[in-house]
C-alpha atoms as one frame of an Amber mdcrd trajectory, in Angstrom:
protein
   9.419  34.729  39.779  11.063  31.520  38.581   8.080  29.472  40.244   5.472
  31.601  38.068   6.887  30.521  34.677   7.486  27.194  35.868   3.625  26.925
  36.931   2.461  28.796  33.321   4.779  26.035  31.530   2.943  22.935  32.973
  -0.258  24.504  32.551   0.615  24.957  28.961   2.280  21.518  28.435  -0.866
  20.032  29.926  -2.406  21.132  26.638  -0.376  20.193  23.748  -0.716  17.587
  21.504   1.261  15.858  19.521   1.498  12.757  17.054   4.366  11.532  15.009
   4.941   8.625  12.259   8.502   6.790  12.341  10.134   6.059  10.157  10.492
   9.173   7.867  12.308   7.687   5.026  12.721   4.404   3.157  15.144   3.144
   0.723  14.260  -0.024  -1.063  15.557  -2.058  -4.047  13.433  -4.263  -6.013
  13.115  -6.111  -9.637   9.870  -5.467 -11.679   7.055  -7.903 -10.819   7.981
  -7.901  -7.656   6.113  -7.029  -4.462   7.468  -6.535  -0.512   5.614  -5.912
   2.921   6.562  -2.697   4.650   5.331  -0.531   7.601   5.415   1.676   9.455
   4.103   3.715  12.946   1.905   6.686  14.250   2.301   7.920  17.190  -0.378
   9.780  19.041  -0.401  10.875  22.763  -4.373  12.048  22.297  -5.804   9.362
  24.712  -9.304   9.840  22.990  -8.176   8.451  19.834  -8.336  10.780  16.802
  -8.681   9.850  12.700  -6.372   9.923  10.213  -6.147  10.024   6.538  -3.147
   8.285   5.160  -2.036   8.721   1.298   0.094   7.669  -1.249   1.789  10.147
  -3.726   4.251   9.684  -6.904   4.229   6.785  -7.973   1.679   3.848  -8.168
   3.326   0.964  -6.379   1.905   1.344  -3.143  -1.711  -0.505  -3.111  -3.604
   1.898  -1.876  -4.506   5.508  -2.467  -6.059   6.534   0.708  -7.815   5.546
   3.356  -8.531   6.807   7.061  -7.961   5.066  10.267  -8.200   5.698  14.274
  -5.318   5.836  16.362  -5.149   5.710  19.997  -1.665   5.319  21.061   0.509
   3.960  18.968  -0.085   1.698  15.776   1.369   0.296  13.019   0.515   0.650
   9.248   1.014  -2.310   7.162   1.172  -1.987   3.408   2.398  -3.558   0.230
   4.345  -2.088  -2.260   4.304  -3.680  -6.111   6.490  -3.084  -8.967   4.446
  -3.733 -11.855   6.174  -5.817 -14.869   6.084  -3.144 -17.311   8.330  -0.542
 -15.168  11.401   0.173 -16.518  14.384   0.470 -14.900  15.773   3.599 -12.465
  15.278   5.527  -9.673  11.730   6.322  -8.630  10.247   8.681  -5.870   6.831
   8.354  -3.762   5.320  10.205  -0.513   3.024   8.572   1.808   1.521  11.283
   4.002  -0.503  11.434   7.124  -3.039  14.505   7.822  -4.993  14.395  11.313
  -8.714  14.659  10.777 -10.026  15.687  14.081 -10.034  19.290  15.388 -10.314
  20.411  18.463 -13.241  22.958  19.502 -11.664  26.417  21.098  -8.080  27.108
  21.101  -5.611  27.456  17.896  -6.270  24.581  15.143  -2.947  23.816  12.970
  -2.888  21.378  10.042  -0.953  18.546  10.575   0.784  16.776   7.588   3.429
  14.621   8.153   5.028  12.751   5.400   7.009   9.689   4.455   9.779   9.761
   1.460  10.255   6.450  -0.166  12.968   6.413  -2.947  12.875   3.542  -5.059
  15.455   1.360  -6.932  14.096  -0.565  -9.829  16.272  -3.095 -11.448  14.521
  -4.439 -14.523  15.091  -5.537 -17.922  11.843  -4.210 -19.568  12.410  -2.004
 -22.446   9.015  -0.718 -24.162   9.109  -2.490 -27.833   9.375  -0.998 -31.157
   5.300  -2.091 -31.524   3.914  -0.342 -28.223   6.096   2.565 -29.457   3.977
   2.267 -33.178   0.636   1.855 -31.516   1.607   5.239 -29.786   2.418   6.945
 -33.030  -0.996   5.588 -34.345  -2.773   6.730 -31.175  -1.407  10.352 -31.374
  -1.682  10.818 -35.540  -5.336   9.673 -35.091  -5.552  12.414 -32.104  -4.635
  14.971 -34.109  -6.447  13.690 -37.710 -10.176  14.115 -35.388  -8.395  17.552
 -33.661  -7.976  18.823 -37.492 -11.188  17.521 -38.684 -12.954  19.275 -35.564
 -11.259  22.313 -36.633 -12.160  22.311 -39.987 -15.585  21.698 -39.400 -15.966
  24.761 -37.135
């Protein structure tokens, strides 16, 4: 008996499939302006190769927004990450996430979506000055001046 589930247990083991990204997490620490080199790797045990769409989500400092790539084995991801000047200071949050593209014909199809947390902490000494904050008064009084006008009109 012990012989039968062993033989149904390779047979379904011979037909998983799996892929993974490492790491799951990153910490970093950076000043506004500036910009650092990180990476990171996807595993896949599909010998075929399948596509990928990697992501960004959160915050802008990664320098891209998506893209898709083919992975056979393993690979790793190179990518920049840039704190623009104008960020203030504090503790920022951002995803980077990975969703399989190719499905399989026959069988059960899951959704696979792995993702990356990147926590970010900005040291900077930008403050937004009293004139950005004016032009932002401006911006929203004229906003609501054509709002009122359109509302009048109708």
């Amino acid at each position: 008996m012990k012989i039968t589930y062993f033989f149904f247990f390779i047979l379904f083991l011979y037909n998983v499939y799996a892929f993974g990204i490492s790491p799951g997490s990153f910490s970093i620490g950076l000043e506004n302006g500036e910009e650092t080199e990180k990476s990171f790797f996807i595993y896949n045990d599909e010998k075929d190769g399948n596509e990928f769409n990697i992501s960004s989500y959160g915050v802008n400092f990664f320098n891209f927004s998506s893209f898709k790539t083919k992975i056979n084995n393993e690979d790793e991801i190179k990518f920049l990450i840039r704190i623009p000047k104008e960020t203030e200071e504090g503790n920022y949050e951002g995803r980077i996430y990975v969703n399989e593209l190719n499905k399989e014909n026959g069988g059960i199809n899951l959704d696979t979506l792995l993702g990356i947390k990147f926590k970010f902490n900005i040291k900077s000494n930008y403050t937004k000055s009293e004139e950005s904050f004016e032009e932002e008064v401006e911006t929203q009084e004229n906003e609501e001046d054509k709002e009122n006008s359109f509302l009048e009109d109708n």
